[in-house]
Coordinates of C-alpha atoms and ligand atoms in Angstrom, one line a residue:
Chain A
X92 CA -28.5 136.2 -46.5
X93 CA -29.7 136.8 -43.0
X94 CA -28.7 134.4 -40.3
X95 CA -31.2 133.2 -37.7
X96 CA -28.5 131.8 -35.5
X97 CA -24.8 132.5 -35.6
X98 CA -22.7 130.7 -33.1
X99 CA -19.0 130.9 -33.0
X100 CA -16.7 129.1 -30.5
X101 CA -19.4 128.7 -27.8
X102 CA -18.0 127.3 -24.6
X103 CA -19.9 126.5 -21.5
X104 CA -18.6 124.7 -18.4
X105 CA -20.5 123.4 -15.5
X106 CA -17.8 123.0 -12.9
X107 CA -15.3 120.6 -14.5
X108 CA -17.8 119.4 -17.1
X109 CA -17.5 121.1 -20.4
X110 CA -21.0 121.0 -21.9
X111 CA -20.2 123.2 -25.0
X112 CA -16.7 123.0 -26.3
X113 CA -16.2 125.6 -28.9
X114 CA -19.4 124.9 -30.7
X115 CA -19.9 126.8 -34.0
X116 CA -22.9 126.7 -36.3
X117 CA -24.9 128.9 -38.6
X118 CA -28.6 128.7 -39.4
X119 CA -29.9 130.7 -42.4
X120 CA -33.4 132.2 -42.1
X121 CA -36.2 130.4 -43.8
X122 CA -35.3 126.9 -42.7
X123 CA -35.6 124.2 -40.1
X124 CA -32.4 123.1 -38.5
X125 CA -32.1 120.0 -36.4
X126 CA -29.3 119.6 -33.8
X127 CA -28.8 115.9 -33.6
X128 CA -26.7 114.3 -30.8
X129 CA -26.7 111.6 -28.2
X130 CA -27.5 112.1 -24.5
X131 CA -25.2 114.7 -22.9
X132 CA -24.0 116.0 -26.3
X133 CA -24.8 119.6 -25.2
X134 CA -28.1 120.0 -27.0
X135 CA -30.0 121.5 -24.1
X136 CA -27.1 123.6 -23.1
X137 CA -27.0 125.1 -26.6
X138 CA -30.8 125.6 -26.7
X139 CA -30.7 127.3 -23.3
X140 CA -27.9 129.6 -24.5
X141 CA -29.9 130.6 -27.6
X142 CA -32.9 131.3 -25.3
X143 CA -30.9 133.6 -23.1
X144 CA -31.3 131.2 -20.1
X145 CA -27.6 130.6 -19.6
X146 CA -24.6 132.5 -20.6
X147 CA -21.7 130.8 -22.3
X148 CA -18.3 131.8 -21.0
X149 CA -16.7 132.2 -24.4
X150 CA -17.7 132.7 -28.0
X151 CA -20.2 134.7 -29.8
X152 CA -23.9 134.0 -30.2
X153 CA -26.4 136.0 -32.3
X154 CA -30.1 135.2 -32.7
X155 CA -31.9 137.0 -35.5
X156 CA -29.0 139.4 -35.5
X157 CA -29.1 140.2 -31.8
X158 CA -26.3 139.4 -29.4
X159 CA -27.7 137.1 -26.7
X160 CA -25.6 138.9 -24.0
X161 CA -26.0 142.5 -24.9
X162 CA -29.4 142.4 -26.5
X163 CA -31.1 139.6 -24.5
X164 CA -34.3 141.5 -24.3
X165 CA -34.5 141.8 -28.1
X166 CA -33.7 138.1 -28.5
X167 CA -36.6 137.3 -26.1
X168 CA -39.0 139.2 -28.3
X169 CA -38.4 137.1 -31.3
X170 CA -38.1 133.6 -29.9
X171 CA -40.6 131.0 -28.6
X172 CA -39.2 128.2 -26.4
X173 CA -40.6 124.8 -25.8
X174 CA -38.1 123.2 -23.4
X175 CA -37.2 119.5 -23.0
X176 CA -40.0 119.1 -20.4
X177 CA -43.5 120.4 -21.1
X178 CA -43.7 123.7 -19.2
X179 CA -47.5 123.9 -18.8
X180 CA -49.4 124.4 -15.7
X181 CA -51.2 121.2 -14.7
X182 CA -53.8 123.0 -12.6
X183 CA -55.0 125.3 -15.5
X184 CA -56.9 124.2 -18.5
X185 CA -55.3 124.2 -22.0
X186 CA -57.0 127.4 -22.9
X187 CA -56.0 129.1 -19.7
X188 CA -52.4 128.2 -20.2
X189 CA -52.3 129.7 -23.7
X190 CA -54.2 132.8 -22.7
X191 CA -51.8 133.4 -19.7
X192 CA -48.7 133.2 -21.9
X193 CA -50.3 135.4 -24.6
X194 CA -51.3 138.0 -22.0
X195 CA -47.8 138.0 -20.5
X196 CA -46.6 138.9 -23.9
X197 CA -48.7 142.0 -23.6
X198 CA -51.6 141.0 -25.8
X199 CA -55.0 142.3 -24.9
X200 CA -57.5 139.9 -23.4
X201 CA -59.4 139.7 -26.7
X202 CA -56.3 139.2 -28.8
X203 CA -55.0 136.6 -26.4
X204 CA -58.2 134.7 -26.5
X205 CA -58.2 134.7 -30.3
X206 CA -54.6 133.5 -30.5
X207 CA -55.3 130.8 -28.0
X208 CA -58.2 129.7 -30.0
X209 CA -56.2 129.6 -33.2
X210 CA -53.5 127.5 -31.5
X211 CA -56.0 125.1 -30.0
X212 CA -57.5 124.5 -33.4
X213 CA -54.1 124.2 -35.1
X214 CA -53.1 121.4 -32.8
X215 CA -56.5 119.7 -32.6
X216 CA -56.9 120.5 -29.0
X217 CA -60.2 122.3 -29.2
X218 CA -62.2 119.6 -27.6
X219 CA -59.9 119.3 -24.6
X220 CA -59.4 123.0 -24.4
X221 CA -61.3 123.5 -21.2
X222 CA -60.1 120.4 -19.4
X223 CA -57.4 120.8 -16.8
X224 CA -53.9 119.9 -18.2
X225 CA -53.6 117.4 -15.4
X226 CA -56.0 115.1 -17.4
X227 CA -54.0 115.4 -20.7
X228 CA -51.9 112.6 -22.2
X229 CA -48.2 113.2 -22.6
X230 CA -48.7 113.9 -26.3
X231 CA -51.4 116.5 -25.7
X232 CA -49.3 118.2 -23.1
X233 CA -46.4 118.4 -25.5
X234 CA -48.6 119.9 -28.2
X235 CA -50.0 122.4 -25.7
X236 CA -46.4 123.3 -24.7
X237 CA -45.5 123.8 -28.3
X238 CA -48.7 125.9 -28.7
X239 CA -47.7 128.1 -25.8
X240 CA -44.4 128.9 -27.4
X241 CA -46.4 129.9 -30.5
X242 CA -49.1 132.3 -29.2
X243 CA -46.6 135.1 -29.3
X244 CA -46.0 134.6 -33.0
X245 CA -42.3 134.1 -32.7
X246 CA -39.9 134.4 -35.6
X247 CA -37.8 131.6 -34.3
X248 CA -39.3 128.6 -32.6
X249 CA -36.9 126.6 -30.4
X250 CA -37.9 123.0 -29.6
X251 CA -35.8 120.8 -27.3
X252 CA -36.4 117.1 -28.1
X253 CA -40.1 117.7 -28.9
X254 CA -41.0 114.1 -29.4
X255 CA -38.8 112.2 -26.8
X256 CA -41.0 110.0 -24.7
X257 CA -44.0 110.1 -27.0
X258 CA -45.8 107.1 -28.5
X259 CA -45.4 106.7 -32.3
X260 CA -48.9 108.1 -33.0
X261 CA -48.3 111.3 -31.0
X262 CA -44.9 111.6 -32.6
X263 CA -46.4 111.6 -36.1
X264 CA -49.1 114.1 -35.0
X265 CA -46.5 116.4 -33.6
X266 CA -44.3 116.2 -36.7
X267 CA -47.4 117.2 -38.8
X268 CA -47.9 120.1 -36.5
X269 CA -44.3 121.3 -36.8
X270 CA -44.4 120.9 -40.5
X271 CA -47.5 123.0 -40.6
X272 CA -45.7 125.8 -38.8
X273 CA -42.7 125.6 -41.1
X274 CA -45.0 126.1 -44.1
X275 CA -46.3 129.3 -42.5
X276 CA -42.8 130.6 -42.4
X277 CA -41.7 130.1 -38.8
X278 CA -38.0 129.3 -38.5
X279 CA -37.4 126.3 -36.3
X280 CA -34.4 125.1 -34.3
X281 CA -35.0 121.7 -32.9
X282 CA -32.9 119.1 -31.1
X283 CA -33.3 115.4 -31.3
X284 CA -31.7 112.1 -30.7
X285 CA -33.4 110.5 -33.7
X286 CA -32.1 110.6 -37.2
X287 CA -35.5 109.9 -38.7
X288 CA -36.9 112.9 -36.9
X289 CA -34.2 115.2 -38.1
X290 CA -34.5 113.7 -41.6
X291 CA -38.2 114.3 -41.7
X292 CA -38.4 117.8 -40.4
X293 CA -35.1 119.6 -41.1
X294 CA -33.6 121.1 -44.1
X295 CA -30.3 121.2 -42.3
X296 CA -28.8 118.8 -39.7
X297 CA -26.0 119.7 -37.4
X298 CA -24.6 116.7 -35.6
X299 CA -23.0 117.5 -32.3
X300 CA -21.2 115.3 -29.7
X301 CA -19.4 116.3 -26.5
X302 CA -20.2 120.0 -27.1
X303 CA -18.7 120.2 -30.6
X304 CA -20.1 120.2 -34.1
X305 CA -19.2 116.9 -35.7
X306 CA -20.8 117.3 -39.1
X307 CA -23.5 119.3 -40.8
X308 CA -25.4 119.4 -44.0
X309 CA -28.7 118.5 -45.6
X310 CA -30.1 115.1 -44.8
X311 CA -29.4 114.0 -48.3
X312 CA -25.7 115.1 -48.1
X313 CA -25.2 113.4 -44.8
X314 CA -26.9 110.2 -46.1
X315 CA -24.8 110.2 -49.1
X316 CA -21.7 110.3 -46.9
X317 CA -22.9 107.3 -44.9
X318 CA -24.4 105.3 -47.8
X319 CA -28.1 105.6 -47.2
X320 CA -29.6 102.4 -45.8
X321 CA -27.9 99.6 -44.0
X322 CA -27.9 96.0 -45.1
X323 CA -27.6 93.8 -42.0
X324 CA -27.0 90.1 -42.0
X325 CA -27.3 88.0 -38.8
X326 CA -25.6 84.6 -39.1
X327 CA -26.3 81.5 -36.9
X328 CA -22.7 80.4 -36.6
X329 CA -19.8 82.6 -35.7
X330 CA -17.6 80.7 -38.2
X331 CA -19.7 82.0 -41.0
X332 CA -19.0 85.6 -40.4
X333 CA -16.0 85.8 -42.7
X334 CA -18.0 84.2 -45.6
X335 CA -20.7 86.9 -45.4
X336 CA -18.2 89.7 -44.8
X337 CA -16.3 88.7 -47.9
X338 CA -19.5 88.4 -50.0
X339 CA -20.4 91.9 -49.1
X340 CA -17.1 93.5 -49.7
X341 CA -17.1 95.6 -52.8
X342 CA -14.8 98.1 -54.5
X343 CA -15.4 101.7 -53.6
X344 CA -17.8 101.0 -50.7
X345 CA -16.9 101.1 -47.0
X346 CA -15.9 97.7 -45.7
X347 CA -18.6 95.8 -43.8
X348 CA -18.8 96.4 -40.0
X349 CA -18.6 93.2 -38.0
X350 CA -20.0 92.7 -34.6
X351 CA -18.6 89.3 -33.4
X352 CA -20.6 89.2 -30.2
X353 CA -24.0 89.5 -31.9
X354 CA -22.9 87.7 -35.1
X355 CA -24.0 90.6 -37.2
X356 CA -22.4 92.0 -40.4
X357 CA -23.6 95.3 -41.7
X358 CA -22.8 97.4 -44.7
X359 CA -24.0 100.7 -46.1
X360 CA -26.4 100.2 -49.0
X361 CA -27.0 103.3 -51.1
X362 CA -30.7 104.0 -51.7
X363 CA -30.2 104.2 -55.4
X364 CA -28.2 101.0 -55.8
X365 CA -31.0 98.5 -56.0
X366 CA -28.9 96.3 -58.2
X367 CA -26.0 96.4 -55.8
X368 CA -28.4 95.2 -53.1
X369 CA -29.6 92.3 -55.2
X370 CA -26.0 91.4 -56.0
X371 CA -25.2 91.6 -52.3
X372 CA -28.0 89.4 -51.3
X373 CA -27.2 86.9 -54.0
X374 CA -23.6 86.8 -52.9
X375 CA -24.7 86.2 -49.3
X376 CA -26.9 83.3 -50.4
X377 CA -24.1 81.8 -52.5
X378 CA -21.6 82.1 -49.7
X379 CA -23.2 79.1 -48.0
X380 CA -23.6 80.8 -44.6
X381 CA -26.5 79.9 -42.5
X382 CA -28.6 83.0 -41.8
X383 CA -30.6 83.9 -38.7
X384 CA -32.0 87.1 -40.2
X385 CA -31.4 89.6 -42.9
X386 CA -32.7 93.1 -43.1
X387 CA -32.4 96.5 -44.8
X388 CA -32.8 99.3 -42.3
X389 CA -32.2 103.0 -41.5
X390 CA -28.8 103.7 -40.1
X391 CA -28.8 104.4 -36.4
X392 CA -27.3 107.5 -34.9
X393 CA -24.3 105.5 -33.8
X394 CA -23.7 104.3 -37.4
X395 CA -24.0 107.9 -38.6
X396 CA -21.3 108.9 -36.2
X397 CA -19.1 106.0 -37.1
X398 CA -19.4 106.7 -40.8
X399 CA -18.8 110.4 -40.4
X400 CA -16.2 110.5 -37.8
X401 CA -14.8 107.0 -37.5
X402 CA -15.7 107.3 -33.8
X403 CA -18.5 106.0 -31.7
X404 CA -20.8 108.4 -29.9
X405 CA -19.7 109.2 -26.4
X406 CA -22.7 107.4 -25.0
X407 CA -22.1 104.4 -27.1
X408 CA -18.6 104.3 -25.9
X409 CA -19.6 104.3 -22.3
X410 CA -22.2 101.6 -22.9
X411 CA -19.6 99.6 -24.6
X412 CA -17.2 100.0 -21.7
X413 CA -19.9 99.0 -19.3
X414 CA -20.6 95.8 -21.3
X415 CA -16.9 95.0 -21.3
X416 CA -16.6 95.3 -17.6
X417 CA -19.5 93.0 -16.9
X418 CA -18.4 90.5 -19.5
Chain B
X3 CA -55.9 131.4 -38.4
X4 CA -54.4 134.4 -40.0
X5 CA -53.7 135.7 -36.5
X6 CA -50.8 133.3 -36.1
X7 CA -48.5 134.4 -38.9
X8 CA -45.1 135.2 -37.7
X9 CA -44.5 138.9 -37.0
X10 CA -41.9 140.9 -35.2
X11 CA -43.6 141.3 -31.9
X12 CA -43.0 144.1 -29.6
X13 CA -45.3 143.5 -26.7
X14 CA -44.8 142.6 -23.1
X15 CA -46.9 142.9 -20.1
X16 CA -45.9 145.6 -17.7
X17 CA -45.1 144.9 -14.1
X18 CA -48.6 145.6 -12.8
X19 CA -50.4 143.5 -15.4
X20 CA -47.8 140.8 -15.1
X21 CA -48.1 140.7 -11.3
X22 CA -51.9 140.6 -11.6
X23 CA -51.8 137.7 -14.2
X24 CA -49.4 135.6 -12.2
X25 CA -51.1 136.3 -8.9
X26 CA -54.3 135.1 -10.4
X27 CA -52.6 132.0 -11.8
X28 CA -51.1 131.2 -8.4
X29 CA -54.4 131.6 -6.6
X30 CA -56.4 129.6 -9.2
X31 CA -53.7 126.8 -9.1
X32 CA -53.9 126.7 -5.3
X33 CA -57.7 126.7 -5.2
X34 CA -57.8 123.8 -7.7
X35 CA -55.7 121.6 -5.5
X36 CA -58.2 120.6 -2.9
X37 CA -55.5 118.7 -1.0
X38 CA -53.6 121.9 -0.5
X39 CA -56.6 123.9 0.6
X40 CA -57.7 121.3 3.0
X41 CA -54.1 120.9 4.3
X42 CA -53.8 124.6 4.9
X43 CA -57.1 124.9 6.7
X44 CA -56.9 121.7 8.7
X45 CA -53.3 121.6 9.6
X46 CA -53.2 124.6 11.9
X47 CA -56.6 123.9 13.4
X48 CA -55.7 120.3 14.1
X49 CA -52.4 121.3 15.8
X50 CA -54.3 123.9 17.8
X51 CA -57.0 121.5 18.9
X52 CA -54.3 118.9 19.9
X53 CA -52.3 121.4 22.0
X54 CA -55.4 122.9 23.5
X55 CA -57.2 119.7 24.6
X56 CA -54.5 117.1 24.9
X57 CA -51.5 119.0 26.2
X58 CA -53.3 122.1 27.3
X59 CA -54.2 120.6 30.7
X60 CA -50.6 119.4 31.4
X61 CA -49.0 122.7 30.5
X62 CA -49.5 125.3 33.2
X63 CA -48.6 128.9 32.5
X64 CA -47.4 131.4 35.0
X65 CA -48.8 134.7 35.9
X66 CA -52.3 133.6 35.6
X67 CA -52.3 133.5 31.9
X68 CA -54.4 130.5 30.7
X69 CA -52.6 128.3 28.2
X70 CA -55.3 128.9 25.6
X71 CA -54.6 132.6 25.6
X72 CA -50.9 132.0 25.6
X73 CA -50.9 129.5 22.8
X74 CA -53.5 130.7 20.2
X75 CA -51.4 133.8 19.2
X76 CA -48.4 131.4 19.0
X77 CA -50.3 129.0 16.7
X78 CA -51.4 131.8 14.5
X79 CA -47.9 133.1 14.2
X80 CA -46.5 129.6 13.4
X81 CA -49.4 129.2 11.0
X82 CA -47.9 132.1 8.9
X83 CA -44.7 130.1 8.4
X84 CA -46.5 126.8 7.7
X85 CA -48.7 128.5 5.1
X86 CA -46.0 130.5 3.3
X87 CA -43.8 127.3 3.3
X88 CA -45.9 126.1 0.4
X89 CA -44.4 128.9 -1.7
X90 CA -41.0 127.2 -1.7
X91 CA -42.5 124.1 -3.0
X92 CA -44.6 126.0 -5.6
X93 CA -41.5 127.9 -6.9
X94 CA -39.4 124.7 -7.0
X95 CA -42.2 123.0 -8.9
X96 CA -42.3 125.8 -11.4
X97 CA -38.5 125.5 -11.8
X98 CA -38.6 121.8 -12.2
X99 CA -41.4 121.9 -14.7
X100 CA -39.8 124.6 -16.8
X101 CA -42.4 127.2 -16.2
X102 CA -39.8 129.6 -14.9
X103 CA -37.6 128.9 -17.9
X104 CA -40.5 129.8 -20.2
X105 CA -41.0 133.1 -18.4
X106 CA -37.3 133.9 -18.4
X107 CA -37.2 133.3 -22.1
X108 CA -39.9 135.9 -22.6
X109 CA -39.4 139.7 -22.8
X110 CA -41.0 140.0 -19.4
X111 CA -40.4 141.9 -16.2
X112 CA -38.7 139.2 -14.1
X113 CA -39.9 140.8 -10.9
X114 CA -43.6 140.2 -11.8
X115 CA -43.1 136.5 -11.5
X116 CA -42.1 137.0 -7.9
X117 CA -44.4 139.9 -7.0
X118 CA -47.3 138.0 -8.4
X119 CA -46.5 135.1 -6.2
X120 CA -46.2 137.3 -3.1
X121 CA -49.5 139.0 -3.8
X122 CA -51.3 135.7 -4.2
X123 CA -49.6 134.2 -1.1
X124 CA -50.6 137.2 1.0
X125 CA -54.2 136.9 -0.1
X126 CA -54.4 133.2 0.5
X127 CA -52.7 133.7 3.9
X128 CA -55.3 136.3 4.9
X129 CA -58.1 133.7 4.3
X130 CA -56.3 130.9 6.1
X131 CA -55.5 133.1 9.1
X132 CA -59.1 134.2 9.3
X133 CA -60.1 130.5 9.6
X134 CA -57.4 129.7 12.1
X135 CA -58.4 132.7 14.2
X136 CA -62.0 131.6 14.1
X137 CA -60.9 128.1 15.4
X138 CA -58.9 129.9 18.0
X139 CA -62.0 131.7 19.3
X140 CA -63.9 128.4 19.1
X141 CA -61.5 126.7 21.5
X142 CA -61.8 129.4 24.0
X143 CA -59.4 132.2 23.1
X144 CA -60.6 135.6 24.0
X145 CA -59.3 139.0 23.1
X146 CA -58.1 140.7 26.3
X147 CA -57.1 143.9 24.6
X148 CA -59.1 146.2 22.2
X149 CA -60.5 145.0 18.9
X150 CA -58.1 147.5 17.3
X151 CA -55.3 145.6 18.9
X152 CA -56.7 142.4 17.4
X153 CA -56.8 143.9 14.0
X154 CA -53.3 145.2 14.4
X155 CA -52.2 141.7 15.2
X156 CA -53.9 140.3 12.2
X157 CA -52.2 143.0 10.0
X158 CA -48.9 142.3 11.6
X159 CA -49.3 138.6 10.7
X160 CA -49.8 139.5 7.1
X161 CA -46.6 141.6 7.2
X162 CA -44.8 138.5 8.5
X163 CA -46.4 136.5 5.7
X164 CA -45.1 139.0 3.2
X165 CA -41.6 138.7 4.6
X166 CA -41.6 134.9 4.8
X167 CA -43.1 134.6 1.3
X168 CA -39.9 136.2 0.0
X169 CA -37.8 134.0 2.2
X170 CA -39.5 130.9 0.8
X171 CA -39.3 132.1 -2.8
X172 CA -35.6 132.3 -2.3
X173 CA -35.6 128.8 -0.8
X174 CA -37.5 127.5 -3.7
X175 CA -35.3 129.2 -6.3
X176 CA -32.1 128.0 -4.5
X177 CA -33.3 124.5 -4.0
X178 CA -34.4 124.2 -7.6
X179 CA -36.4 121.0 -7.1
X180 CA -39.4 120.0 -5.0
X181 CA -37.5 117.4 -2.9
X182 CA -34.8 119.8 -1.8
X183 CA -37.3 122.5 -1.2
X184 CA -39.3 120.2 1.1
X185 CA -36.2 119.2 2.9
X186 CA -35.0 122.8 3.5
X187 CA -38.5 123.7 4.6
X188 CA -38.4 121.2 7.5
X189 CA -36.4 124.0 9.2
X190 CA -39.8 125.6 9.9
X191 CA -40.5 122.8 12.4
X192 CA -37.3 123.5 14.3
X193 CA -37.7 127.3 14.1
X194 CA -41.2 127.2 15.4
X195 CA -40.6 124.7 18.2
X196 CA -37.5 126.5 19.3
X197 CA -39.5 129.7 19.8
X198 CA -42.1 131.0 22.2
X199 CA -44.9 130.0 19.7
X200 CA -46.0 126.8 21.6
X201 CA -44.3 127.0 25.0
X202 CA -42.8 129.8 27.1
X203 CA -39.1 130.1 26.5
X204 CA -38.5 130.2 30.3
X205 CA -39.1 126.4 30.4
X206 CA -36.2 125.7 27.9
X207 CA -32.6 124.8 28.7
X208 CA -30.2 127.7 28.6
X209 CA -28.7 127.2 25.2
X210 CA -32.0 126.7 23.5
X211 CA -33.5 129.6 25.4
X212 CA -30.7 131.8 24.2
X213 CA -31.6 130.9 20.6
X214 CA -35.3 131.0 21.1
X215 CA -35.3 134.5 22.6
X216 CA -33.3 136.0 19.8
X217 CA -35.1 134.6 16.7
X218 CA -37.9 136.2 14.7
X219 CA -40.7 133.7 15.5
X220 CA -40.5 134.5 19.2
X221 CA -40.5 138.2 18.5
X222 CA -43.5 137.8 16.3
X223 CA -45.5 135.5 18.6
X224 CA -44.9 137.8 21.5
X225 CA -45.9 140.8 19.4
X226 CA -49.2 139.1 18.5
X227 CA -49.7 138.2 22.2
X228 CA -49.1 141.7 23.5
X229 CA -51.5 143.1 20.9
X230 CA -54.3 140.7 21.7
X231 CA -53.8 140.2 25.4
X232 CA -52.8 143.7 26.4
X233 CA -51.8 144.2 30.0
X234 CA -52.5 140.5 30.9
X235 CA -49.4 139.5 28.9
X236 CA -47.1 142.3 29.9
X237 CA -46.3 140.9 33.3
X238 CA -45.6 137.5 31.8
X239 CA -43.7 138.7 28.7
X240 CA -41.7 141.3 30.5
X241 CA -42.4 144.1 27.9
X242 CA -45.3 145.9 26.4
X243 CA -46.6 145.7 22.8
X244 CA -44.4 148.5 21.5
X245 CA -41.2 146.6 22.3
X246 CA -42.3 143.4 20.6
X247 CA -44.0 145.0 17.6
X248 CA -40.9 147.0 16.8
X249 CA -38.6 144.0 17.3
X250 CA -40.8 141.9 15.0
X251 CA -41.1 144.6 12.4
X252 CA -37.4 144.9 12.4
X253 CA -37.1 141.2 11.7
X254 CA -39.8 141.3 9.0
X255 CA -38.2 144.1 7.2
X256 CA -34.8 142.5 7.5
X257 CA -36.0 139.2 6.1
X258 CA -38.0 140.9 3.4
X259 CA -35.1 143.1 2.1
X260 CA -32.5 140.3 2.3
X261 CA -34.6 137.6 0.6
X262 CA -36.2 139.8 -2.0
X263 CA -32.7 140.9 -3.1
X264 CA -31.5 137.3 -3.1
X265 CA -34.6 136.1 -5.0
X266 CA -34.4 138.8 -7.7
X267 CA -30.7 138.3 -8.2
X268 CA -31.1 134.5 -8.4
X269 CA -34.0 134.9 -10.8
X270 CA -32.4 137.4 -13.0
X271 CA -29.0 135.7 -13.2
X272 CA -28.7 133.3 -16.1
X273 CA -28.5 130.0 -14.2
X274 CA -24.9 128.8 -13.9
Ligands
ATP761 N1 -26.7 122.6 -14.7 C1 -25.8 121.7 -15.0 N2 -24.9 121.3 -14.0 C2 -23.9 120.4 -14.3 N3 -23.7 119.8 -15.4 C3 -24.6 120.0 -16.4 C4 -25.7 121.0 -16.2 N4 -26.4 121.0 -17.4 C5 -25.8 120.2 -18.2 N5 -24.7 119.6 -17.7 C6 -23.8 118.6 -18.3 O1 -23.4 119.1 -19.5 C7 -23.4 118.1 -20.5 C8 -24.4 118.5 -21.6 O2 -25.7 118.5 -21.1 P1 -27.0 118.8 -22.0 O3 -28.1 118.8 -21.1 O4 -26.7 120.0 -22.8 O5 -27.0 117.5 -23.0 P2 -28.2 117.1 -24.0 O6 -27.5 116.9 -25.3 O7 -29.3 118.0 -23.9 O8 -28.6 115.6 -23.4 P3 -30.0 114.9 -23.3 O9 -30.2 114.3 -24.6 O10 -29.8 113.9 -22.2 O11 -31.0 115.9 -23.0 C9 -23.9 116.8 -19.8 O12 -22.7 116.0 -19.5 C10 -24.5 117.3 -18.5 O13 -24.3 116.4 -17.5
MG762 MG1 -31.3 117.8 -23.3

C-alpha cells in the first residue's frame, strides 16, 4: 500500500506558539482525507508543510514517497495547492489565470489552452471565462482557484478550507466539483471546520486540535463513537431540566449533556435506533416538562470533540472563558 | 476532458519562459488598472507643474542656472523612485493573496517570479519616464548638453529603476502585506525631499545637508543634471558628469546586488 502522505511527529513553532505539536497522520493513496479542526488547530500550518511552503522543525513528512525537505522539487511536481484564500489574479480573466499557471508548469501554449478550457468546462465557468476575475463572485473565484491547482494534473490536490465563507449554493457546487475530481482518481487532502463537509467528501477524517491528532477514522466509525445524531430538548423552565434529563437517561448510552444557561438537554441518538428515539420522545412527553423546542440534529464539531476526547475544542474553551468573564 | 486525467508531470517553465510569462502578467495587470496608469503618469507631471509654476518663481538658483533646468532632472530622478515604489505594493499584494504561495508550491524557478517583475517594471518605467520627460520639455526644460548626453541620462534612469525595483521587491517581501508595504514606502518621500532632487543641498541645515549629500538620490539627480546640462551645471554642482555618473552607478550596483540577494533569499526560504 503506497502512502500519499506520511507525517510523523511534526512540530512547528512560531515564536512561542506551537502550531504543530508532534502531529502524525497517514493517508493512503486513492482516497480523500479531511483534516478537521477548529480555528487555530494547525490545519493551515500542516497544509503549508505538505506543500513545501514551510519547514517543520521536527518530525518526518513524506508526500507521495518524497521527503518534503530533501526532495521538495519532486513534491512540487506532484501536488496542486489551493490555499485558504483564492490565489487568482483579479486583473486577469479566468482563462488567462489558468493558462498562466499551466504555462508556468512548462506546458506549451496549445496544451495550456486546452487544459484551461477543460477546467473551465469542468467547473461551469465557460461563460465567465473571458471576464476579469475582479467581477467574479466569491464562489466563482474559489472554483477558479481550485481549477488553477488542477491544470497541472496533480496526483495530490491540497485544499485549505475550500468552502469557508461561501453561500450554501456555492458550497454544494464546489462539493460536486471536488467529488467529480475524486471520481477521476485525484487524491485529495482537504481541511475544514465543518463536520458535514468532511462527512460528505472524505473517506477518512483526521480530527486535529492544538497541533495534535485527536482522532481519526472513517466518518461512519467516528459517528458510531459519538452516537450519530443528537436529540436536543429545550425546556421553558429551568426546574424541568432534571425531569427531561432523567427521561433521556438510558443504559449503555452516554449520559445527556446539560446546558443550564440555555436550558438545553442533549443526548446522542444513534441513526439506526429509531425506536429508541420514539421511546425517548415519549419519555420526554410523559415527564411533564414544558418544552420550548425539540429537535434532532447533526452533532457540532464541539460535540464530536467532547464525545471523542471528553474535552471541549480549544476555541470553544476560550469562548466559554470569555462568556464567564462578562457574566 | 481526457486531458485532465492525473499523470505524473515532469514539466516546468525554464527561467526565460517564466520571466517572460510573469513579466507579461505584471504588465497586463498594471495596464488594466487605469487608476495606477493615471497615477503614474499624472503624479510626476503634477508635481513638476506645481514646483515649476507655483514655487519656481520663489526659488532662485545660483550660478545662473534657471530653476526649471535644475529641477526637471531632479523630478525625473525622483519619479524613478515613485514609479518603482508600486512594486513593493504589488509584491505585498501577491503575498497577501496567496499568488506567491502558489508559485512557491510549484516546481518552478523561484528567480523567475522576481526577474519577471523587474523586467516588467523597467519596461513600464521607460514609458512613464518618456512621458515625464515630455512634460519636462513642455514646461521649459532644455537640453544644454548633447542629445547623446540626454539619452545617457535616460538610460541611467532605467539603471536606477532596475536597482530600485529590486529594493522594493525586498520591501514587499519583507513587509508581507499591503499596509506595511505602503508604510515603509513612505520613506521615499523623506529620501527624495532630503536630496538634491527638488532643491540644492546648499540651502539645507548642516545635519540634513550631510545626509543629503551622501545618499543615492542626490548622486543620481546630479548625474542626470550633469549629463543633460553639461558645463552649465559643472560650476554649480562642483564636479563634472564622470564624477556623478560613477558615484550613482556605484550606488545602483550596490543597491541591486544587496537587495536582489535579500529578495531571492527571502523568496526561497520557507517562510518561518
Ligand atoms: N506565521 C505565523 N506566525 C505566528 N503564528 C502563527 C503563524 N501561522 C500560524 N500561527 C499560529 O499557529 C496556530 C495554528 O495556525 P493555523 O493557521 O495552522 O490554524 P488553522 O487550523 O489553519 O486555523 P484557521 O481555521 O483559523 O485557518 C495559530 O495559533 C496561529 O496563530
Ligand atoms: Mg487555516
